[in-house]
Short mmCIF file of C-alpha atoms in Angstrom, two decimals:
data_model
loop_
_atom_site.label_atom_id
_atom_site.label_comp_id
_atom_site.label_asym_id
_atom_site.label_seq_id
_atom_site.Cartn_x
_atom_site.Cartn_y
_atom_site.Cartn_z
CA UNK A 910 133.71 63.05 -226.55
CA UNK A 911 131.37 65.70 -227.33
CA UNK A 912 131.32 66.58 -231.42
CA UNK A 913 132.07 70.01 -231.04
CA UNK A 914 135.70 70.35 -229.62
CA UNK A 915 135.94 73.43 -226.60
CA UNK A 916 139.07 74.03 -224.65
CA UNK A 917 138.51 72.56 -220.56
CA UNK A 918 140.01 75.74 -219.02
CA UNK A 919 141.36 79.06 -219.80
CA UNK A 920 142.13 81.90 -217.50
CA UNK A 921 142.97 85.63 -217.68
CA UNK A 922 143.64 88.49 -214.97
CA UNK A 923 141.00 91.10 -214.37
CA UNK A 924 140.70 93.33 -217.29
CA UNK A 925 142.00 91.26 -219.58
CA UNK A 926 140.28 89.82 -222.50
CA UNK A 927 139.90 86.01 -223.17
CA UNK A 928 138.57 84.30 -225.98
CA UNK A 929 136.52 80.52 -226.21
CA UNK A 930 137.38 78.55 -229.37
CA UNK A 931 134.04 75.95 -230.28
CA UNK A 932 135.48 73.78 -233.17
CA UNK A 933 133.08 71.68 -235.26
CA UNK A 934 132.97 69.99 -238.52
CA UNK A 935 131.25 70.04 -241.76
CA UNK A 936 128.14 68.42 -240.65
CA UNK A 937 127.69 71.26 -237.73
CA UNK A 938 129.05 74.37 -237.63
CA UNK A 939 130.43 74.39 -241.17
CA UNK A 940 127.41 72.94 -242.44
CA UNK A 941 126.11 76.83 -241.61
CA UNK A 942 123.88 76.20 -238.51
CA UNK A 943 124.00 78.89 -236.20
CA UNK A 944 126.05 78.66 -232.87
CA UNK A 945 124.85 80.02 -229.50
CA UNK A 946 126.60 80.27 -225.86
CA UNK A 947 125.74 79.80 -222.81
CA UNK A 948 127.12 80.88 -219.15
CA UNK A 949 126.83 78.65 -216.04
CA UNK A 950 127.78 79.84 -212.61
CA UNK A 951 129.16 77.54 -210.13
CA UNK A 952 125.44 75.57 -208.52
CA UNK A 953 122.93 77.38 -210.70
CA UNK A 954 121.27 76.38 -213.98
CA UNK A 955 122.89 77.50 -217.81
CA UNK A 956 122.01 81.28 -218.65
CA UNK A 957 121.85 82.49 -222.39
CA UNK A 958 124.85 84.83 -223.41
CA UNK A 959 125.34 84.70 -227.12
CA UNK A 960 122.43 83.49 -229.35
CA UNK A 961 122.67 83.22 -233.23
CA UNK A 962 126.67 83.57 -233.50
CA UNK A 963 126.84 87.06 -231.96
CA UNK A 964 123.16 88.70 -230.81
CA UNK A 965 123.42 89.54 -226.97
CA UNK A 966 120.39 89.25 -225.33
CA UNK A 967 119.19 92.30 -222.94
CA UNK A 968 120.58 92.32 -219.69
CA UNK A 969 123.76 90.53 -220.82
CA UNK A 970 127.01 93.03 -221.27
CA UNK A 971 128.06 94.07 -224.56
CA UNK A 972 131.83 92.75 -222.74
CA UNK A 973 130.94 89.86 -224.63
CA UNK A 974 130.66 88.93 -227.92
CA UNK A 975 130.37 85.65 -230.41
CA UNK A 976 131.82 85.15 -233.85
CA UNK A 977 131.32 82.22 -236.41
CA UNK A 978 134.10 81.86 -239.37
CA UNK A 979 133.83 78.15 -241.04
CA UNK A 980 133.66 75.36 -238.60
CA UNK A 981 134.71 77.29 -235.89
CA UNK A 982 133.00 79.78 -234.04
CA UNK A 983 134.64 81.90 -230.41
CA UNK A 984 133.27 83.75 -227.60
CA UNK A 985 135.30 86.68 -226.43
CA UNK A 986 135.03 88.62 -222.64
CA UNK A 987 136.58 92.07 -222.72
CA UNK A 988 137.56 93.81 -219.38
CA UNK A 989 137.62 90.26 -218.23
CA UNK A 990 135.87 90.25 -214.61
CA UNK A 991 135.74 88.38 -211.29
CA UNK A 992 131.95 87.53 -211.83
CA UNK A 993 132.62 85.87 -214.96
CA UNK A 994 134.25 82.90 -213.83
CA UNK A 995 132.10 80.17 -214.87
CA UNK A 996 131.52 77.33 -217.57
CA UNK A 997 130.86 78.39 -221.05
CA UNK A 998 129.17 75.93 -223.49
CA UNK A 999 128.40 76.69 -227.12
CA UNK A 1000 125.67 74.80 -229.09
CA UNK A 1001 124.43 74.26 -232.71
CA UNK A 1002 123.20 71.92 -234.62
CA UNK A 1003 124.53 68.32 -236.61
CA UNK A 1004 123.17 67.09 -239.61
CA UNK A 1005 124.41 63.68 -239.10
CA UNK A 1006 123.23 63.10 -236.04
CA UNK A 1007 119.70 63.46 -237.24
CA UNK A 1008 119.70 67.42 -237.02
CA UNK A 1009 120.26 66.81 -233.38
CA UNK A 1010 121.09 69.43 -231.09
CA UNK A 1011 124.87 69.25 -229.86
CA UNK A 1012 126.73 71.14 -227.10
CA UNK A 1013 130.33 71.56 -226.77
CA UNK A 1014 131.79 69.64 -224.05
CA UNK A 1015 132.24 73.35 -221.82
CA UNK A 1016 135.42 75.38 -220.99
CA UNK A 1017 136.11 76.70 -217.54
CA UNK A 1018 137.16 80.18 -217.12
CA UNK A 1019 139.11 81.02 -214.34
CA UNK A 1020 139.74 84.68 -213.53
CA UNK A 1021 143.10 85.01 -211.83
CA UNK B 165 108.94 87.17 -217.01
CA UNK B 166 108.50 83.84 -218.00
CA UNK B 167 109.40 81.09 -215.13
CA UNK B 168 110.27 77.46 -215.22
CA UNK B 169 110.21 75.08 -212.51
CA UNK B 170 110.93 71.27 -212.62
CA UNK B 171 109.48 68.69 -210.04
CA UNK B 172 109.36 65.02 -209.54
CA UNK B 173 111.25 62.18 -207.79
CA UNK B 174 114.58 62.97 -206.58
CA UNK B 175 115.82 59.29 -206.62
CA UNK B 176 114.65 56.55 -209.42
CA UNK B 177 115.13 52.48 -208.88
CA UNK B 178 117.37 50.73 -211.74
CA UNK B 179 115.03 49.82 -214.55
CA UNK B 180 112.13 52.40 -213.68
CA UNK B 181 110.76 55.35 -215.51
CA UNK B 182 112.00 58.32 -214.67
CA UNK B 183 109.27 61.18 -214.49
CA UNK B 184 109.34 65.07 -214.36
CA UNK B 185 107.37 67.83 -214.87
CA UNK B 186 108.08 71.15 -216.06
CA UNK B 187 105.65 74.37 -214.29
CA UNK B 188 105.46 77.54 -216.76
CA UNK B 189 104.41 80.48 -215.47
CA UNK B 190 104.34 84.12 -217.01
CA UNK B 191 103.81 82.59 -220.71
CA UNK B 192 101.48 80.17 -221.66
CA UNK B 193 102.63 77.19 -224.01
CA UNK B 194 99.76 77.20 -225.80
CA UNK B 195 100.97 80.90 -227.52
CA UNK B 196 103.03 78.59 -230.21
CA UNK B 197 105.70 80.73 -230.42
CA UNK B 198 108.45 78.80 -228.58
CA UNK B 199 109.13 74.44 -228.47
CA UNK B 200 109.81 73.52 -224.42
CA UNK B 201 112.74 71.37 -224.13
CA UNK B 202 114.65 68.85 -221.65
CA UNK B 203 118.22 68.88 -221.16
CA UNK B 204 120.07 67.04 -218.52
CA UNK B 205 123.58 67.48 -217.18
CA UNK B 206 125.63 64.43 -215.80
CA UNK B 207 127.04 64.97 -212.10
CA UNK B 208 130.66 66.98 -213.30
CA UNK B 209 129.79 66.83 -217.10
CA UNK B 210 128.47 68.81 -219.75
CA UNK B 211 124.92 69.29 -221.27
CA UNK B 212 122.96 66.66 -223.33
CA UNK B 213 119.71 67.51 -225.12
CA UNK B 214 117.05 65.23 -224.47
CA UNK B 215 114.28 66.37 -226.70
CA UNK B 216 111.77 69.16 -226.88
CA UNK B 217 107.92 69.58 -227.73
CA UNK B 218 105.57 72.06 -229.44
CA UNK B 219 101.98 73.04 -228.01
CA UNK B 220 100.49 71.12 -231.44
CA UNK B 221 102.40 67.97 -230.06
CA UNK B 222 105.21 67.82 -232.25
CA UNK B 223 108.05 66.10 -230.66
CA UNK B 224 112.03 65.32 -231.51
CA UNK B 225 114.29 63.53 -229.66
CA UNK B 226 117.95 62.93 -229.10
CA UNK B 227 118.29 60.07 -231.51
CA UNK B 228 120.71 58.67 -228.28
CA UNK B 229 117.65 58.82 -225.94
CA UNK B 230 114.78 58.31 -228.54
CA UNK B 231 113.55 55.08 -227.61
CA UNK B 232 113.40 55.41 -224.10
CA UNK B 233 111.90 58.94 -224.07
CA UNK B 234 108.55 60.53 -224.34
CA UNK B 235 107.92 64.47 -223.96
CA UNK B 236 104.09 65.38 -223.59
CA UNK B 237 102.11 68.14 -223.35
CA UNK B 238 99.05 69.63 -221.01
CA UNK B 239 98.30 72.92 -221.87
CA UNK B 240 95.24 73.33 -219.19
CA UNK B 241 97.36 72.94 -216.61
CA UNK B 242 100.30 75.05 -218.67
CA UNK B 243 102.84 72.21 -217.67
CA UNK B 244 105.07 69.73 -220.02
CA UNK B 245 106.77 65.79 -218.97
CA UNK B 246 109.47 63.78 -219.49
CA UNK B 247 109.18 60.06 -219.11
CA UNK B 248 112.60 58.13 -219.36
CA UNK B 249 112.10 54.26 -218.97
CA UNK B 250 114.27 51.82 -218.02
CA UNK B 251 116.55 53.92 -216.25
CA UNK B 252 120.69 53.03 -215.19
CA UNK B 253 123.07 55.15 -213.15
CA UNK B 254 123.77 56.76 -216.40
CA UNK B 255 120.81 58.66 -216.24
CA UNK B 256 121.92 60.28 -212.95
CA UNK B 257 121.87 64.09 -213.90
CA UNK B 258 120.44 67.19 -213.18
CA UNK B 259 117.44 67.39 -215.31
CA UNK B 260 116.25 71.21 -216.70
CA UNK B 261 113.49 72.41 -218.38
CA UNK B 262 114.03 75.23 -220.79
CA UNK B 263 111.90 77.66 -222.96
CA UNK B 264 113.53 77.21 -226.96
CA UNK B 265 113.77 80.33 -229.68
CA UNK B 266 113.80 79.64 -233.24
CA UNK B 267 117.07 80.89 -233.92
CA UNK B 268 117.25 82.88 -237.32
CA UNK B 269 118.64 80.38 -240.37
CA UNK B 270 118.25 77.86 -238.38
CA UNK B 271 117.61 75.07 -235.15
CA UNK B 272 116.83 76.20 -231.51
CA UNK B 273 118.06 77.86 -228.67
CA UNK B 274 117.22 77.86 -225.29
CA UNK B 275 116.31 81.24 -223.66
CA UNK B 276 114.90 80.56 -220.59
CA UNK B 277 115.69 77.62 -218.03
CA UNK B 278 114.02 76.05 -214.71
CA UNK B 279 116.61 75.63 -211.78
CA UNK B 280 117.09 72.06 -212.11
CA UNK B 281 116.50 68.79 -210.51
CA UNK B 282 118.39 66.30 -208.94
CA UNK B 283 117.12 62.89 -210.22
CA UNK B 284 119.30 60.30 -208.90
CA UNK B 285 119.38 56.31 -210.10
CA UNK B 286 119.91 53.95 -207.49
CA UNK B 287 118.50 51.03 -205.50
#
């Protein structure tokens, strides 16, 4: 059970925009530590996509974004595409776990 | 670019240490600019943090994994380790090395990662 709470699966049609909830608590996310995302395509190893609630790093598309509100935080894909299917894991930080660093248990996205 | 690249045993007895090193090429660790963490990822699961290291030495841990795991340093040869004793199935993961980012208020974030290794616990 991982401490911050992601969906297992969503899915969307091409061109469609989806959206990846990462709920956390007060010792985590609400407790203002930053949140960043990561990709992982099927065999290969986790890629950076979203660091510091919403900065993309270069090379990634601006079709995705990250946003942070409370103990929540969400990635969004616009103009959803076939090459994003993949897991998505967000990670921050817990204060009661020693200041630990904590990853979402992952969502898969399926694109239809 | 900066590159990582993890090697060591593929398969570990029951008990044993578990031993890997982590290769960096195109940055040196020694700049001071970035910690150099481990993360594993259980056959089918999600991510777990192991710990990470600075050039100086500093180290954290996973409070989980803390007694059973020490991250070192040699900067001559540009290369950082992960020892995990007294290894069970559990530990059965791929096993990355990663290149951390001070993230802007606050913690890490890992910006660059090695491909992975198989490390498999069995007898």
């Amino acid at each position: 059970q991982s401490v911050l709470t992601q969906p297992p699966s969503v899915s969307g049609a091409p061109g469609q925009r989806v959206t990846i909830s990462c709920t956390g608590s007060s010792s985590n996310i609400g407790a203002g530590y930053d949140v960043h995302w990561f990709q992982q395509l099927p065999g290969t190893a986790p890629k950076l996509l979203i660091y510091t609630n919403n900065n993309l790093p270069s090379g990634v598309p601006d079709r995705f974004s990250g946003s942070k509100s409370g103990t929540s935080a969400s990635l969004a894909i616009t103009g959803l595409q076939a090459e994003d299917e993949a897991d998505y894991y967000c990670q921050s930080y817990d204060s009661k776990l020693s200041g630990s660093r904590i990853f979402g248990g992952g969502t898969k996205l399926t694109v239809l | 670019q900066v590159q990582l690249q993890e090697s060591g045993p593929g398969l570990v007895k029951p008990s044993e240490t578990l031993s890997l090193t982590c290769s960096v090429s195109g940055d040196s660790i020694s700049s001071g600019s970035y910690y150099w963490s481990w993360i594993r990822q259980s056959p089918g699961k999600g991510l777990e943090w192991i710990g990470f290291i600075h050039y100086s030495g500093f180290t954290k841990y996973n409070p989980s994994l803390k007694s059973r795991v020490t991250i070192s340093v040699d900067t001559s040869k540009n290369q950082f380790s992960l020892r995990l004793s007294s290894v069970t199935g559990a530990d059965t993961a791929v096993y990355y090395c990663a290149r951390d980012s001070p993230s802007y208020s606050s913690g890490w974030y890992s910006d660059t990662w090695g491909q992975g290794t198989l490390v498999t616990v069995s007898s």
